[in-house]
Amino acid sequence: MSSISLPVDGTAPSTTICGIPFFSNRRECISHFENGSWMTRAVSFIKSCGTTIVAAWHKVSLVFRHVESKMAPFITADSRLLSKRRLIVCLHGLNSSPSQFKGVLDEVMKRDVSQTDIFIPRILKRGNAPLDELVRPILAEISKWAATQGDKELVLVGISNGGRISMAIEAQITKPENCGNITKLRVVSIVGACRGSTMASWAKRWHLGWFLSKSVYEEMPAGSERQSQLDRDWSASLKNPVPREYTFFASPHDWHVPSYDSTLPEVGNQKASYAIIQGYGHSSLPHGQ
């Protein structure tokens, strides 16, 4: 990915990794992109159209290469095996599959994973079910792991709707009565619908539920009853004692979750890093990452 030049307002990243500037403040992150030159933003948009086409082809190729079957050992959790010091849980997006994390898995496996369990569950009905039903089986496996011996570090990685599921899991697992031996939590959200989807809100407003499942249509709009409850539960969980670190990736050309309030949410006093990735859209950013 190409680096991004600093705008004239002087906002500077807290760190730069592989040419990507990360900010500890979401407002500075947003300003960094929006105050850039119009040409930079135009080139980014044009590039995002191309990367979206490439990502669509890549998704098709995963099926033909039977990638998901090769990832089978990481998809089905055996609670007797999930007992290592660190657990990485990857949560795929709506109407997607665990194969969405093929690139992430390849990168993780290049590192020392002797003390790491990896769990990439196949989300119930590909995400087209009530949020509580999506969370329940995944939370159960995490809870079993958290109860095993030794200090534990939990890493939640969510893409799109997986970011929303991740927040719901976080709100539950960080409660003192549920966290077991978890002493640290890391959350990575890639174009996450953390606070709902404004696209789903538009569909609800214009009565376009025919192209969304009932659960998504009713629960995912920003400000819906279920989303508002999730926002309250998650905000309350930030006061729980488990220390956390967040990393949020957003696209400036996101038609699915076009609100930075959702993709780059505030996290109170918790440590966070924010990045807006130019040249990628909602579907292509997970592939590009």
Coordinates of C-alpha atoms in Angstrom, one line a residue:
M1 CA 0.0 0.0 0.0
S2 CA 1.2 3.5 -0.8
S3 CA 2.1 6.0 1.9
I4 CA 0.0 9.1 2.4
S5 CA 1.4 12.6 2.4
L6 CA 0.7 14.9 5.4
P7 CA -2.0 17.5 4.8
V8 CA -1.4 21.2 5.4
D9 CA -3.2 21.2 8.8
G10 CA -0.1 19.6 10.3
T11 CA -1.7 16.5 11.8
A12 CA 1.0 13.8 12.2
P13 CA 0.7 10.1 12.7
S14 CA 1.7 8.5 16.0
T15 CA 3.5 5.9 13.9
T16 CA 3.8 4.6 10.4
I17 CA 3.9 0.9 9.5
C18 CA 4.4 -0.3 5.9
G19 CA 3.6 3.2 4.7
I20 CA 0.3 3.4 6.6
P21 CA 0.0 6.2 9.1
F22 CA -1.7 5.3 12.4
F23 CA -3.1 7.9 14.8
S24 CA -4.0 7.6 18.5
N25 CA -6.8 10.1 17.9
R26 CA -9.7 9.3 15.5
R27 CA -10.4 13.0 14.7
E28 CA -6.8 13.5 13.6
C29 CA -6.9 10.3 11.6
I30 CA -10.0 11.5 9.7
S31 CA -8.6 15.0 9.3
H32 CA -5.4 13.6 7.8
F33 CA -7.4 12.2 4.9
E34 CA -10.1 14.8 4.5
N35 CA -7.7 17.7 4.5
G36 CA -5.5 16.1 1.8
S37 CA -5.4 17.4 -1.7
W38 CA -8.4 16.7 -4.0
M39 CA -6.1 14.9 -6.4
T40 CA -5.0 12.5 -3.7
R41 CA -8.6 11.7 -2.8
A42 CA -9.6 11.3 -6.4
V43 CA -6.7 8.9 -7.1
S44 CA -7.7 7.0 -4.0
F45 CA -11.3 6.6 -5.2
I46 CA -10.3 5.5 -8.7
K47 CA -7.9 3.0 -7.2
S48 CA -10.5 1.7 -4.9
C49 CA -12.7 0.8 -7.9
G50 CA -9.9 -1.3 -9.3
T51 CA -9.0 -3.1 -6.0
T52 CA -12.7 -3.9 -5.5
I53 CA -12.7 -5.8 -8.8
V54 CA -9.5 -7.6 -7.9
A55 CA -11.0 -8.5 -4.5
A56 CA -14.1 -9.9 -6.1
W57 CA -12.0 -12.2 -8.4
H58 CA -9.9 -13.2 -5.4
K59 CA -13.1 -14.2 -3.5
V60 CA -14.1 -16.5 -6.4
S61 CA -10.7 -18.0 -6.6
L62 CA -10.8 -19.0 -2.9
V63 CA -13.8 -21.2 -3.7
F64 CA -12.1 -22.9 -6.7
R65 CA -8.9 -23.5 -4.6
H66 CA -10.9 -25.1 -1.8
V67 CA -9.2 -22.8 0.6
E68 CA -11.8 -23.2 3.4
S69 CA -11.4 -27.0 3.5
K70 CA -7.6 -26.4 4.0
M71 CA -8.4 -24.1 6.9
A72 CA -10.6 -26.7 8.6
P73 CA -8.3 -27.2 11.6
F74 CA -8.8 -23.6 12.6
I75 CA -12.6 -23.4 11.9
T76 CA -13.8 -26.1 14.3
A77 CA -12.9 -25.4 17.9
D78 CA -12.2 -28.3 20.3
S79 CA -12.3 -26.9 23.8
R80 CA -9.8 -29.4 24.9
L81 CA -7.2 -27.9 22.5
L82 CA -8.0 -24.2 23.2
S83 CA -5.8 -23.8 26.2
K84 CA -2.7 -21.8 25.2
R85 CA -1.7 -18.5 26.5
R86 CA -3.0 -16.5 23.6
L87 CA -6.2 -17.0 21.6
I88 CA -6.8 -15.3 18.3
V89 CA -10.5 -15.3 17.2
C90 CA -11.2 -14.1 13.6
L91 CA -14.8 -13.2 12.8
H92 CA -15.7 -12.9 9.1
G93 CA -18.1 -10.5 7.5
L94 CA -21.8 -10.8 6.5
N95 CA -22.4 -13.4 3.8
S96 CA -18.7 -14.3 3.8
S97 CA -16.8 -17.3 5.3
P98 CA -13.6 -18.2 7.2
S99 CA -11.7 -18.1 4.0
Q100 CA -11.8 -14.3 4.2
F101 CA -9.0 -14.7 6.7
K102 CA -6.7 -16.7 4.5
G103 CA -4.2 -13.8 4.1
V104 CA -4.3 -13.0 7.8
L105 CA -3.7 -16.7 8.7
D106 CA -0.8 -16.9 6.3
E107 CA 0.9 -13.9 8.0
V108 CA 0.2 -15.2 11.5
M109 CA 1.7 -18.6 10.7
K110 CA 5.0 -17.0 9.7
R111 CA 5.4 -16.1 13.4
D112 CA 5.9 -18.2 16.5
V113 CA 2.5 -19.6 17.3
S114 CA 3.7 -22.1 19.9
Q115 CA 1.8 -20.2 22.6
T116 CA -1.2 -19.2 20.4
D117 CA -4.5 -20.9 19.5
I118 CA -6.3 -19.7 16.4
F119 CA -10.0 -20.0 16.0
I120 CA -11.8 -18.8 12.8
P121 CA -15.4 -19.9 13.3
R122 CA -18.0 -20.3 10.6
I123 CA -20.5 -17.7 11.8
L124 CA -24.1 -19.0 12.1
K125 CA -26.1 -18.4 8.9
R126 CA -23.2 -16.4 7.6
G127 CA -24.2 -13.6 9.9
N128 CA -27.9 -13.6 8.9
A129 CA -29.3 -14.3 12.4
P130 CA -30.0 -12.3 15.6
L131 CA -26.8 -11.0 17.1
D132 CA -27.3 -12.9 20.3
E133 CA -27.5 -16.2 18.4
L134 CA -24.3 -15.3 16.4
V135 CA -22.4 -14.6 19.6
R136 CA -23.5 -17.4 21.8
P137 CA -21.5 -20.4 20.4
I138 CA -18.3 -18.3 19.9
L139 CA -18.5 -16.9 23.4
A140 CA -18.9 -20.3 24.8
E141 CA -15.6 -21.5 23.3
I142 CA -13.8 -18.4 24.4
S143 CA -15.2 -18.8 28.0
K144 CA -13.9 -22.4 28.1
W145 CA -10.5 -21.3 26.9
A146 CA -10.4 -18.4 29.4
A147 CA -11.1 -20.8 32.3
T148 CA -8.0 -22.9 31.6
Q149 CA -4.8 -22.3 33.6
G150 CA -2.5 -19.4 33.3
D151 CA -2.8 -15.7 32.4
K152 CA -4.5 -15.3 29.0
E153 CA -4.5 -12.8 26.1
L154 CA -7.5 -12.7 23.9
V155 CA -7.2 -11.2 20.4
L156 CA -10.5 -10.5 18.5
V157 CA -10.2 -9.7 14.8
G158 CA -13.4 -8.7 13.1
I159 CA -14.2 -7.8 9.5
S160 CA -17.4 -5.7 8.8
N161 CA -20.2 -7.5 10.6
G162 CA -17.5 -9.4 12.4
G163 CA -16.5 -6.1 14.1
R164 CA -20.1 -5.8 15.4
I165 CA -20.0 -9.4 16.7
S166 CA -16.6 -8.8 18.2
M167 CA -18.0 -5.8 20.2
A168 CA -20.9 -8.0 21.5
I169 CA -18.4 -10.7 22.6
E170 CA -16.2 -8.1 24.2
A171 CA -19.1 -6.6 26.2
Q172 CA -19.8 -10.1 27.7
I173 CA -16.3 -11.6 28.1
T174 CA -14.9 -8.6 30.0
K175 CA -17.4 -8.8 32.8
P176 CA -15.5 -9.8 36.0
E177 CA -17.7 -12.9 36.3
N178 CA -17.0 -14.0 32.7
C179 CA -13.4 -13.1 32.0
G180 CA -11.7 -16.0 33.8
N181 CA -8.0 -15.7 33.4
I182 CA -8.0 -13.1 30.7
T183 CA -5.5 -10.4 31.6
K184 CA -5.3 -8.6 28.3
L185 CA -7.5 -8.0 25.3
R186 CA -6.6 -6.8 21.8
V187 CA -9.2 -5.9 19.3
V188 CA -8.6 -5.4 15.6
S189 CA -11.5 -4.1 13.5
I190 CA -11.3 -3.9 9.7
V191 CA -14.1 -1.8 8.1
G192 CA -16.1 -2.9 11.2
A193 CA -19.8 -2.2 11.6
C194 CA -19.0 -1.6 15.2
R195 CA -21.8 0.8 15.8
G196 CA -24.1 -0.5 13.0
S197 CA -24.4 0.2 9.3
T198 CA -25.8 3.4 7.9
M199 CA -26.4 1.5 4.7
A200 CA -28.8 -0.7 6.7
S201 CA -30.3 2.4 8.1
W202 CA -31.0 3.7 4.6
A203 CA -32.6 0.4 3.7
K204 CA -34.8 0.5 6.8
R205 CA -35.8 4.1 6.0
W206 CA -36.8 3.4 2.4
H207 CA -38.4 0.0 3.2
L208 CA -35.8 -2.0 1.2
G209 CA -35.7 -5.0 3.4
W210 CA -36.1 -7.4 0.4
F211 CA -32.3 -7.5 -0.1
L212 CA -31.4 -8.0 3.6
S213 CA -32.2 -10.8 6.0
K214 CA -34.8 -10.0 8.6
S215 CA -32.2 -10.0 11.4
V216 CA -29.8 -7.7 9.6
Y217 CA -32.7 -5.4 8.5
E218 CA -34.0 -5.1 12.1
E219 CA -30.8 -5.1 14.1
M220 CA -27.9 -3.6 12.1
P221 CA -29.2 -0.1 11.4
A222 CA -27.3 2.5 13.4
G223 CA -29.7 3.5 16.2
S224 CA -31.8 0.4 16.1
E225 CA -33.1 -1.0 19.4
R226 CA -30.6 -3.9 19.3
Q227 CA -27.7 -1.7 18.1
S228 CA -28.4 0.9 20.8
Q229 CA -28.3 -1.8 23.4
L230 CA -25.0 -3.1 22.1
D231 CA -23.6 0.5 22.2
R232 CA -24.7 0.8 25.9
D233 CA -23.3 -2.7 26.8
W234 CA -20.0 -2.1 25.1
S235 CA -19.6 1.4 26.5
A236 CA -20.2 0.0 30.0
S237 CA -17.7 -2.7 29.4
L238 CA -14.9 -0.2 28.9
K239 CA -15.1 0.5 32.6
N240 CA -14.3 -3.2 33.4
P241 CA -10.8 -3.9 34.6
V242 CA -9.4 -6.0 31.7
P243 CA -6.8 -3.7 29.9
R244 CA -7.3 -3.3 26.2
E245 CA -5.7 -2.2 23.0
Y246 CA -7.6 -1.4 19.8
T247 CA -6.6 -1.1 16.2
F248 CA -9.2 0.2 13.7
F249 CA -8.9 0.2 9.9
A250 CA -11.4 2.2 7.8
S251 CA -11.9 2.8 4.1
P252 CA -12.7 6.3 2.8
H253 CA -14.7 4.7 0.0
D254 CA -17.0 2.5 2.1
W255 CA -20.6 2.0 0.8
H256 CA -21.5 -0.6 3.3
V257 CA -20.4 1.1 6.5
P258 CA -19.9 4.7 5.4
S259 CA -19.8 6.2 8.9
Y260 CA -16.5 6.7 10.7
D261 CA -18.5 6.6 13.9
S262 CA -18.8 2.9 13.2
T263 CA -15.5 2.0 11.6
L264 CA -13.4 4.3 13.9
P265 CA -15.3 4.4 17.2
E266 CA -14.2 6.2 20.3
V267 CA -12.9 3.9 23.1
G268 CA -12.7 6.2 26.1
N269 CA -9.4 6.1 27.9
Q270 CA -8.3 2.8 26.3
K271 CA -5.3 2.7 24.0
A272 CA -6.2 2.8 20.3
S273 CA -4.7 3.2 16.9
Y274 CA -6.7 4.4 13.9
A275 CA -5.9 4.2 10.2
I276 CA -7.7 5.2 7.0
I277 CA -6.5 3.1 4.1
Q278 CA -6.5 4.9 0.8
G279 CA -7.3 3.1 -2.5
Y280 CA -9.5 0.4 -1.0
G281 CA -13.2 -0.1 -0.5
H282 CA -15.2 -2.1 2.0
S283 CA -14.8 -5.4 0.2
S284 CA -11.2 -4.9 -1.0
L285 CA -9.7 -3.6 2.3
P286 CA -9.8 -7.0 4.0
H287 CA -8.2 -8.5 1.0
G288 CA -5.6 -5.8 0.9
Q289 CA -4.8 -6.1 4.6

